[in-house]
Short mmCIF file of C-alpha atoms in Angstrom, two decimals:
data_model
loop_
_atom_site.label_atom_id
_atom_site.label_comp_id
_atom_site.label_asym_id
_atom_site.label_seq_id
_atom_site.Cartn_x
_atom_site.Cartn_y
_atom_site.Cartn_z
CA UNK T 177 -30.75 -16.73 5.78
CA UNK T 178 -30.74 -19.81 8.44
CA UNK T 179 -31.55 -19.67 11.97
CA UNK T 180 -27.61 -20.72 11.93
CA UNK T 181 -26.32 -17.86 9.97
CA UNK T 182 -29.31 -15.64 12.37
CA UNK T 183 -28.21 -16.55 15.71
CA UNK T 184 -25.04 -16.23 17.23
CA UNK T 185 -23.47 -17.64 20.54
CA UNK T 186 -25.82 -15.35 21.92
CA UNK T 187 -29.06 -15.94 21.63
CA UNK T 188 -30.21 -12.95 21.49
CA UNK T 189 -27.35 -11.47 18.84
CA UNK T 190 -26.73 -12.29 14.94
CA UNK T 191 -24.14 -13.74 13.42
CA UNK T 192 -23.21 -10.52 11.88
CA UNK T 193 -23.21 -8.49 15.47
CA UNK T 194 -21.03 -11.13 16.99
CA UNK T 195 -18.44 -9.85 14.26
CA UNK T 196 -19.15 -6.77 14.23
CA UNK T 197 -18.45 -6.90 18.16
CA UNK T 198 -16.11 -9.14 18.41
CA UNK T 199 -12.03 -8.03 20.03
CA UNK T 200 -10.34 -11.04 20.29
CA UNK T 201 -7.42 -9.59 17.96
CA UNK T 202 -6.23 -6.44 19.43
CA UNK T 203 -9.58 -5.24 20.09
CA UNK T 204 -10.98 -6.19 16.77
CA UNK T 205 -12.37 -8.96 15.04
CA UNK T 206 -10.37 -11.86 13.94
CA UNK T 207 -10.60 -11.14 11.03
CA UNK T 208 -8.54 -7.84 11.00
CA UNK T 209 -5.95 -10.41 11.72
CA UNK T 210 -6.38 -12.86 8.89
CA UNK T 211 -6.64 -10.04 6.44
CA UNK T 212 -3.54 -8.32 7.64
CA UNK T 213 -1.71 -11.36 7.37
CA UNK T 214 -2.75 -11.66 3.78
CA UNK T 215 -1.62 -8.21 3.35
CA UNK T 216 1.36 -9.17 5.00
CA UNK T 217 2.30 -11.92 2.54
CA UNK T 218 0.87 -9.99 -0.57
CA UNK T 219 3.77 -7.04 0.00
CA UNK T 220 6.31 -9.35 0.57
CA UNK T 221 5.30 -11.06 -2.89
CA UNK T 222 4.91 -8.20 -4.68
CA UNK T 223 8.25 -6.72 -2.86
CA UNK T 224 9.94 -9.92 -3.57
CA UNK T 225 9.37 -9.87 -7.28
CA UNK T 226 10.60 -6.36 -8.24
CA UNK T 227 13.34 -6.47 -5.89
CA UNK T 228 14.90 -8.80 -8.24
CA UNK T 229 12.56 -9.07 -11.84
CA UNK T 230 14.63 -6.34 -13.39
CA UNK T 231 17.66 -7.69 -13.18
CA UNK T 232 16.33 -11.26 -14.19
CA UNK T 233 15.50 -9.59 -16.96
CA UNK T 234 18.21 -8.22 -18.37
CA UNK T 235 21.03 -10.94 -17.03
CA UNK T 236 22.91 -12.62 -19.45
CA UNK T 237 20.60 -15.77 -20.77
CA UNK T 238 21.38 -18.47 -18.67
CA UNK T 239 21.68 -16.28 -15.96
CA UNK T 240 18.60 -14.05 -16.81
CA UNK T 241 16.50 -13.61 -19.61
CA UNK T 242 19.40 -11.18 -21.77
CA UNK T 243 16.89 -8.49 -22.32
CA UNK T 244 18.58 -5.26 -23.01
CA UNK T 245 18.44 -2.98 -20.09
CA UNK T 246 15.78 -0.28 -21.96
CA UNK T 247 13.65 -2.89 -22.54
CA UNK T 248 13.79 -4.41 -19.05
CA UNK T 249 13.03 -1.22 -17.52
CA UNK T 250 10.06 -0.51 -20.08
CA UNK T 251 8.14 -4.08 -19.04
CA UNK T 252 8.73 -3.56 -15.37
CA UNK T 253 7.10 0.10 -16.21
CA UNK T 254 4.04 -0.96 -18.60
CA UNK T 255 3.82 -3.90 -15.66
CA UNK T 256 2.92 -1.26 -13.25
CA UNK T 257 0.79 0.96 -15.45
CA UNK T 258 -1.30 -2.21 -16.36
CA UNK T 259 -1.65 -2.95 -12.44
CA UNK T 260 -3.22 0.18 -11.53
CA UNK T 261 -5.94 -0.49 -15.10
CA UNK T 262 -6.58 -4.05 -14.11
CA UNK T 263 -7.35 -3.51 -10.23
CA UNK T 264 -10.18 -1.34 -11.63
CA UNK T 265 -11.33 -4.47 -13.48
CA UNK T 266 -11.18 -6.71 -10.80
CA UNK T 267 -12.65 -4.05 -8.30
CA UNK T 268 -16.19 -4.40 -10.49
CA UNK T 269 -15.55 -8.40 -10.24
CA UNK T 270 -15.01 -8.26 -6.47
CA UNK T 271 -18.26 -6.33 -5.97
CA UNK T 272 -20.90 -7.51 -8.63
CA UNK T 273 -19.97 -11.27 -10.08
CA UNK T 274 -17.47 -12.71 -7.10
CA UNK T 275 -17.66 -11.66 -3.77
CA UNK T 276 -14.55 -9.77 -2.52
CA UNK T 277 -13.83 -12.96 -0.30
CA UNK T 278 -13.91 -15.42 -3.41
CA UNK T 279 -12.15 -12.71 -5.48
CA UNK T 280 -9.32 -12.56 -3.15
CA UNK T 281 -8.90 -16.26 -2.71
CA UNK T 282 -8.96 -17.02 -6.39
CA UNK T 283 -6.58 -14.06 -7.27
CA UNK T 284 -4.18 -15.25 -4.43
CA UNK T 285 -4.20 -18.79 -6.20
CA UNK T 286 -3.57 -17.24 -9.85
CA UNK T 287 -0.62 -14.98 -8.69
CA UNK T 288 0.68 -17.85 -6.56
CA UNK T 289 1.02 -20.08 -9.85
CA UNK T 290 2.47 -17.13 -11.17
CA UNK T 291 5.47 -16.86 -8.60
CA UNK T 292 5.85 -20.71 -8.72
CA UNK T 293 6.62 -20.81 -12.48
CA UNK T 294 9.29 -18.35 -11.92
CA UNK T 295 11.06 -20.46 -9.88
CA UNK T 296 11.02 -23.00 -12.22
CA UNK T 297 14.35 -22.52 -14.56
CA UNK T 298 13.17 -24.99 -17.09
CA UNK T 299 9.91 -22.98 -17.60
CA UNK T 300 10.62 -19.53 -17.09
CA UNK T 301 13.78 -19.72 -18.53
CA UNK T 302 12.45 -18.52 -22.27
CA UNK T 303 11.66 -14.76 -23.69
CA UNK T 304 8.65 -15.97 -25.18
CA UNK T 305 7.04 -17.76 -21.62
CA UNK T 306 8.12 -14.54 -19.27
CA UNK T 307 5.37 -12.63 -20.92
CA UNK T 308 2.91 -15.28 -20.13
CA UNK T 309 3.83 -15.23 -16.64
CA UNK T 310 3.60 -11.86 -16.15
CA UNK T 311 0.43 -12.07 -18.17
CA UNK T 312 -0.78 -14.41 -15.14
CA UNK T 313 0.20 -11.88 -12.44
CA UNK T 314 -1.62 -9.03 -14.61
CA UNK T 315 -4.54 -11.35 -14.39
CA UNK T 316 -4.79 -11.79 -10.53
CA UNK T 317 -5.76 -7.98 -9.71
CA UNK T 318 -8.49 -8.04 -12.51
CA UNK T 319 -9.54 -11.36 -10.07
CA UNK T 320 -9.07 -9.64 -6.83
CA UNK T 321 -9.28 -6.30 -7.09
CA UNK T 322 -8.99 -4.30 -3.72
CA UNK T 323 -10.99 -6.63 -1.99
CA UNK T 324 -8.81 -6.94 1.45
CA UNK T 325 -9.17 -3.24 1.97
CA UNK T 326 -13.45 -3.67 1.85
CA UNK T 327 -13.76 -6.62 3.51
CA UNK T 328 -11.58 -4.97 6.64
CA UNK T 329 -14.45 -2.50 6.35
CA UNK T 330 -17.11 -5.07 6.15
CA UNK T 331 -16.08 -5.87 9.86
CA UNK T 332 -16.84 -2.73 11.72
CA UNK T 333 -20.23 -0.31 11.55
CA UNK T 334 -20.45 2.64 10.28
CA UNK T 335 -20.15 4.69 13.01
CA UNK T 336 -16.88 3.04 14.48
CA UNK T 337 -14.68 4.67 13.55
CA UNK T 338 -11.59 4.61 15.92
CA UNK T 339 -11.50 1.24 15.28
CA UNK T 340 -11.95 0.99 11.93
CA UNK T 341 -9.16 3.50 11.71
CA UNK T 342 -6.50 1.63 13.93
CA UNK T 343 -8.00 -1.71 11.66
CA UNK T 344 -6.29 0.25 8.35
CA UNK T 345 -3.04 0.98 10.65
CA UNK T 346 -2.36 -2.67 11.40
CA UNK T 347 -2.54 -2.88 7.34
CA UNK T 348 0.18 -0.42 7.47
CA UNK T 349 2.76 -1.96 9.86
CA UNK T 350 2.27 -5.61 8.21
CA UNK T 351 3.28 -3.32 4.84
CA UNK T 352 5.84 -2.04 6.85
CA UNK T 353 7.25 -5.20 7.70
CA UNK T 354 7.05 -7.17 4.62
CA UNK T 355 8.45 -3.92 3.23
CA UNK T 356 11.88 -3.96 5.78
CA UNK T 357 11.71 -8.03 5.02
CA UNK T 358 11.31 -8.77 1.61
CA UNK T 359 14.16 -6.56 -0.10
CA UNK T 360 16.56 -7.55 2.13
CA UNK T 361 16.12 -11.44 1.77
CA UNK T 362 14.91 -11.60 -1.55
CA UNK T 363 17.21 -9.53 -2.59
CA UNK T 364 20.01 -10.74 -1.06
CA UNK T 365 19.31 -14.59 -2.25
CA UNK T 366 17.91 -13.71 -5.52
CA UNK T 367 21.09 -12.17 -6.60
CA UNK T 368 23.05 -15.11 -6.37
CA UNK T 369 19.82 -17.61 -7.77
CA UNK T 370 16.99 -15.72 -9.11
CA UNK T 371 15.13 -18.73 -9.26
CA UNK T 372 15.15 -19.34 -5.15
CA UNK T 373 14.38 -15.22 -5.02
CA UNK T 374 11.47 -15.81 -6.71
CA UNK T 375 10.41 -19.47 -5.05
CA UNK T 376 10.78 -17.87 -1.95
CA UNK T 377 8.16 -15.09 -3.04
CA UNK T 378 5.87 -18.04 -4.33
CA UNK T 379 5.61 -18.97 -0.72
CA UNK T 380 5.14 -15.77 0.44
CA UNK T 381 1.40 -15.32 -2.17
CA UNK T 382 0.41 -18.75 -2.05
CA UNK T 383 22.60 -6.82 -2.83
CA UNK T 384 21.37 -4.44 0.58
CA UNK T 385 22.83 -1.54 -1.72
CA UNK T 386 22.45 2.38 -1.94
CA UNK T 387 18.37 1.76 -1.85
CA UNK T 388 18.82 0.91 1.68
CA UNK T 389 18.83 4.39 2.86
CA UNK T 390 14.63 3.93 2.12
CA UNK T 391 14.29 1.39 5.24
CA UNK T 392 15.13 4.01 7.08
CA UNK T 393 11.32 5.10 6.14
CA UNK T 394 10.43 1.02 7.00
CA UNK T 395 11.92 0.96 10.30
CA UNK T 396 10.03 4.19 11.77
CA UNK T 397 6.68 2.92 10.30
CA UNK T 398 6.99 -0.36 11.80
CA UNK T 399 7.98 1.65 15.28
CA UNK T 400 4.79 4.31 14.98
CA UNK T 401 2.38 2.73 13.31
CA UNK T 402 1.41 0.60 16.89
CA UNK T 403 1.79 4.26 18.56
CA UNK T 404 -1.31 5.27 16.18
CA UNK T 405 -3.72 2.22 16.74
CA UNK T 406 -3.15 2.77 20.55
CA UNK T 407 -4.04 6.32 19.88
CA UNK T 408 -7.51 5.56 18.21
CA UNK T 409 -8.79 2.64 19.91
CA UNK T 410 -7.41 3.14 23.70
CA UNK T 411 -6.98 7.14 24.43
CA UNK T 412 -9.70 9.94 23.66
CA UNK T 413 -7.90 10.82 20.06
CA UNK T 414 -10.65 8.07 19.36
CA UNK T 415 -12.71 10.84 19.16
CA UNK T 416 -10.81 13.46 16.90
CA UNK T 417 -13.01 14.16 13.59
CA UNK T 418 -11.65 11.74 11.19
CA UNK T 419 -11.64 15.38 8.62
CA UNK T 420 -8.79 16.59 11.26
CA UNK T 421 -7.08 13.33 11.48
CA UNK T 422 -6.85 13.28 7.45
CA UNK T 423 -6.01 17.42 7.41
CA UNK T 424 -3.13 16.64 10.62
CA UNK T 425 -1.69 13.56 8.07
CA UNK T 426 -1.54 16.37 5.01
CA UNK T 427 0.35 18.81 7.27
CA UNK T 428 2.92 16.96 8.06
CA UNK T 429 3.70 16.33 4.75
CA UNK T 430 3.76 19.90 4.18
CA UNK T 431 6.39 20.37 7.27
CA UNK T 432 8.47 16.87 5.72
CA UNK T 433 8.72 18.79 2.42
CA UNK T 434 9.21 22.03 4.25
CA UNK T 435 12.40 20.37 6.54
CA UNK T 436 13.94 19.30 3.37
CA UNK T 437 13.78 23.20 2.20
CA UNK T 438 15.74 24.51 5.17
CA UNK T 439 18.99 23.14 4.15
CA UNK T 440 18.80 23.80 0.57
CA UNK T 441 18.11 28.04 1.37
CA UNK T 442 20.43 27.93 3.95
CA UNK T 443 23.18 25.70 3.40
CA UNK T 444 23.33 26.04 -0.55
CA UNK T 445 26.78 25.84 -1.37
CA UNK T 446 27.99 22.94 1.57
CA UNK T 447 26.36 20.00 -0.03
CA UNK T 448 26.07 17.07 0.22
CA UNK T 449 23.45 17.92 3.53
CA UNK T 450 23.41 15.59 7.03
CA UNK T 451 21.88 12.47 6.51
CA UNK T 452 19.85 13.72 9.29
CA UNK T 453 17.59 15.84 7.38
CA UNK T 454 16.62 12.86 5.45
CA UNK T 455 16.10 10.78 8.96
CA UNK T 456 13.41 13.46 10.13
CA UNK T 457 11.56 13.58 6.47
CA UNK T 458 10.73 10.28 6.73
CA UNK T 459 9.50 10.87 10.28
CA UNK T 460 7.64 13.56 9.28
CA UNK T 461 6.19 11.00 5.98
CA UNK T 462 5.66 8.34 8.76
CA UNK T 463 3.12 10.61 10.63
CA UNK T 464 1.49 11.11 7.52
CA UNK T 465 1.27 7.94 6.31
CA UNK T 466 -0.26 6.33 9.71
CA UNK T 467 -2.52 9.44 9.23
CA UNK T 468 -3.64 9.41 5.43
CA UNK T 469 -3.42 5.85 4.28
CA UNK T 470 -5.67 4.20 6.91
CA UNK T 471 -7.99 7.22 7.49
CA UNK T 472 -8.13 7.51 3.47
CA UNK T 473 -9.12 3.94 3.65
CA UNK T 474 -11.80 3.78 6.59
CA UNK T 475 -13.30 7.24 4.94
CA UNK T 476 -14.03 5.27 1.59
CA UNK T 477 -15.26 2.55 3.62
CA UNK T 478 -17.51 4.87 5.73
CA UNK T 479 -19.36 6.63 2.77
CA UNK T 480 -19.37 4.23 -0.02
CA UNK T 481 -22.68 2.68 -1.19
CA UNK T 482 -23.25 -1.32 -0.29
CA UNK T 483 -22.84 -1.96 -3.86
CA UNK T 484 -19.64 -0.28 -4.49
CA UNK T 485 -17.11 -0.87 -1.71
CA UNK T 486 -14.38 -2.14 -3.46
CA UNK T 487 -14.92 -0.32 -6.85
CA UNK T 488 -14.56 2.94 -4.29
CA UNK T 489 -11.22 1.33 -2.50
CA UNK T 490 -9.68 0.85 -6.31
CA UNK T 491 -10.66 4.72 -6.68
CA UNK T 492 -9.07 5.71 -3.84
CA UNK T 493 -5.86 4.24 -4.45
CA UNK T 494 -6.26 5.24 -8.46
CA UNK T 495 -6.04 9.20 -7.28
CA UNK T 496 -2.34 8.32 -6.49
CA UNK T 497 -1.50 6.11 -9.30
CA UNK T 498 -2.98 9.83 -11.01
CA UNK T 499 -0.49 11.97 -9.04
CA UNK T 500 2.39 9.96 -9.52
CA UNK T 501 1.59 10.16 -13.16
CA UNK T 502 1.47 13.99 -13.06
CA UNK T 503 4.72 13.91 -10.88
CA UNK T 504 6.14 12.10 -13.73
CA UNK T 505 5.54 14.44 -16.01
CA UNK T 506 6.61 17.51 -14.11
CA UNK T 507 10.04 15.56 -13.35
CA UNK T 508 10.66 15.96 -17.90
CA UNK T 509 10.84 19.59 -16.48
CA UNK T 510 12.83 19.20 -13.72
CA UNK T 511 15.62 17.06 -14.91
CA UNK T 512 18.52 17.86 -12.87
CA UNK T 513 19.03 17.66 -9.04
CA UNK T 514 19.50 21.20 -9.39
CA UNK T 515 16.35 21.34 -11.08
CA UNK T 516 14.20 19.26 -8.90
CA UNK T 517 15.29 20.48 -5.61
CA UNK T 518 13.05 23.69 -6.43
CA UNK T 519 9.98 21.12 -6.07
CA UNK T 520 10.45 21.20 -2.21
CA UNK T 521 9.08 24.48 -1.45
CA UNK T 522 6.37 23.94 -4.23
CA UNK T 523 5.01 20.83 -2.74
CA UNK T 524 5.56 22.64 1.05
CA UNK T 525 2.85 25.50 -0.91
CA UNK T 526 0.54 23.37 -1.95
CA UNK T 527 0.25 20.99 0.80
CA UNK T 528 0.02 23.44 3.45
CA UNK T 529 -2.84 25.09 1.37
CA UNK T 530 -4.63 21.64 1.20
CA UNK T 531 -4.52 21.02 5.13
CA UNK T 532 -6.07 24.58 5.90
CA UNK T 533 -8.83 24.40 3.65
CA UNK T 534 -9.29 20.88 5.20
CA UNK T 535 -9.25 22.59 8.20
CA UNK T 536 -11.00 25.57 7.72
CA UNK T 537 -13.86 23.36 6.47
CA UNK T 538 -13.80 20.36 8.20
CA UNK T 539 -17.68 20.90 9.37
CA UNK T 540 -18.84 21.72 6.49
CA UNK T 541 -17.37 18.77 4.73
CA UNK T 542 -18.05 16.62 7.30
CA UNK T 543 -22.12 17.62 7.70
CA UNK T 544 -22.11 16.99 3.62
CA UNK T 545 -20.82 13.16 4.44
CA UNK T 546 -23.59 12.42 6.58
#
């Protein structure tokens, strides 16, 4: 390493301690913001493209691609199944052949191109091309990988972990945001021109219907998530065991679940039920969220090896790719709303059983991560 790379502005500091103590964004490194803005832009692409892709799909050709419906819905779905395989790929990339920072530039690039050949009618305007495309979005995760998530990690030690905790909830509200943004515009535009729709998302990486109920969940995530990082960086929740923090996140899922039993024992036969219990779910969901994403995230970061960061990120997120798969398959069961209202107190059981044994052991699990 050169005396360059060794010394900082101060003389007596490295390179790598002025980062690690720098605050000039919030009270964390620059680079929190840089990456969040990247994570910024990456939701609204990725929002931006399956706001619309479906029904580019199966529009009439001209208008669309004149897919049938089934088989719209079954490349959107073996899209998303692919994503979750490749980002394990591109995970091992990141940490042993790339570099997560080269990884995420070049990935950004790939799905970029991507984006900006949808927009182009003459090009993506053919069955046979659409799968290439989508073959070049497939092929920026096995690039990238999870590499924003571990080099946000890369920026803090070990040991800080308020910080490194309200890092992963600015990740959250620029989510949040791209997630209230991107539907709503893209949507809106790429109704009328699917082409623009999907230009516009180009930028971003390189009809306001029934679904809008779910920003809702948006809007109170953009409001709370700031409420969190103040809570870990400026007041003494800073110094809450990050096991509690994670165990508090799984409870109130348990009581969002639970809420959304109340009116279905009591109130059985006077649906449909106050759009209110629905407004305090997803306040519930919002406190968990701010609590189990970015804690989830700065744990990982915390105990995995030098070598592995952003294979152990890709894991992370994989153990919900695996319960929405198992959610899937319990849904064949419960096919009615009838049916799948009964799920409720189920998921109110199980969760509330998860947070007291996180509870009950916190010590001992935290004593076996040191």
């Amino acid at each position: 390493m050169s005396d360059e790379l060794r010394q900082g502005p101060d003389s007596g500091k490295t390179r790598l301690e002025d980062v690690l103590d720098d605050k000039k964004f919030l009270g964390h490194p620059r680079g929190v913001g840089a990456l969040a803005a990247g994570n910024f832009f990456n939701s609204f692409a990725w929002g931006a493209l399956y706001a619309i892709l479906i029904y580019y799909l199966y529009s009439p050709y001209t208008q669309g691609l004149g897919f049938t419906q089934g088989q719209a819905a079954s490349m959107v779905t073996a899209m998303g199944a692919c994503n979750s395989i490749f980002i394990i790929l591109g995970s091992w990339l990141a940490d042993r052949v790339l570099g997560m920072r080269k990884a995420l530039i070049i990935g950004n690039i790939v799905k970029g191109t991507a984006f900006g050949l949808l927009a182009i009618p003459a090009f993506s305007l053919a069955q046979g091309r659409i799968f290439a495309i989508l073959g070049l979005f497939l092929m920026s995760l096995p690039i990238m990988g999870a590499s924003n998530a571990s080099l946000t990690g890369q920026l803090y030690r070990k040991a800080d972990n308020g910080r490194r905790d309200a890092a992963f909830t600015i990740h959250t509200i620029a989510n949040n945001i791209a997630g209230l943004i991107a539907p709503v515009l893209v949507g809106q535009i790429g109704m009328k021109n699917y082409h623009i729709g999907f230009l516009i998302a180009a930028v971003a990486a390189f009809l306001y219907g029934s679904g809008s109920v779910g920003t809702i969940y948006t809007v109170l995530g953009l409001v709370l998530a700031p409420v969190f990082v103040w809570l870990w960086t400026k007041t003494r929740a800073t110094h809450i065991r990050t096991t509690y923090k994670y165990g508090l996140g799984i409870l109130f899922t348990a009581l969002g679940y639970g809420l959304l039993t109340i009116p279905i024992v009591l109130f059985k036969d006077q649906a449909p039920y106050s759009l209110l219990w629905m407004v305090f779910y997803y306040l519930f969901l919002t406190f968990s969220d701010n609590l189990v994403g970015p804690i989830g995230l700065s744990f990982v970061v915390k105990l995995s090896p030098d070598a592995y960061h952003t294979q152990m990120q890709t894991a992370w997120g994989q153990a919900g790719t695996i319960g929405n798969g198992i959610a899937l398959v319990l849904f064949n069961f419960y096919q009615t709303a009838d049916q799948q209202v009964n799920l409720f107190p189920i998921m109110t059981a199980l969760l509330l059983v998860t947070a007291l044994f996180i509870f009950v052991f916190s010590k001992n699990i935290e004593k076996d991560m040191v």
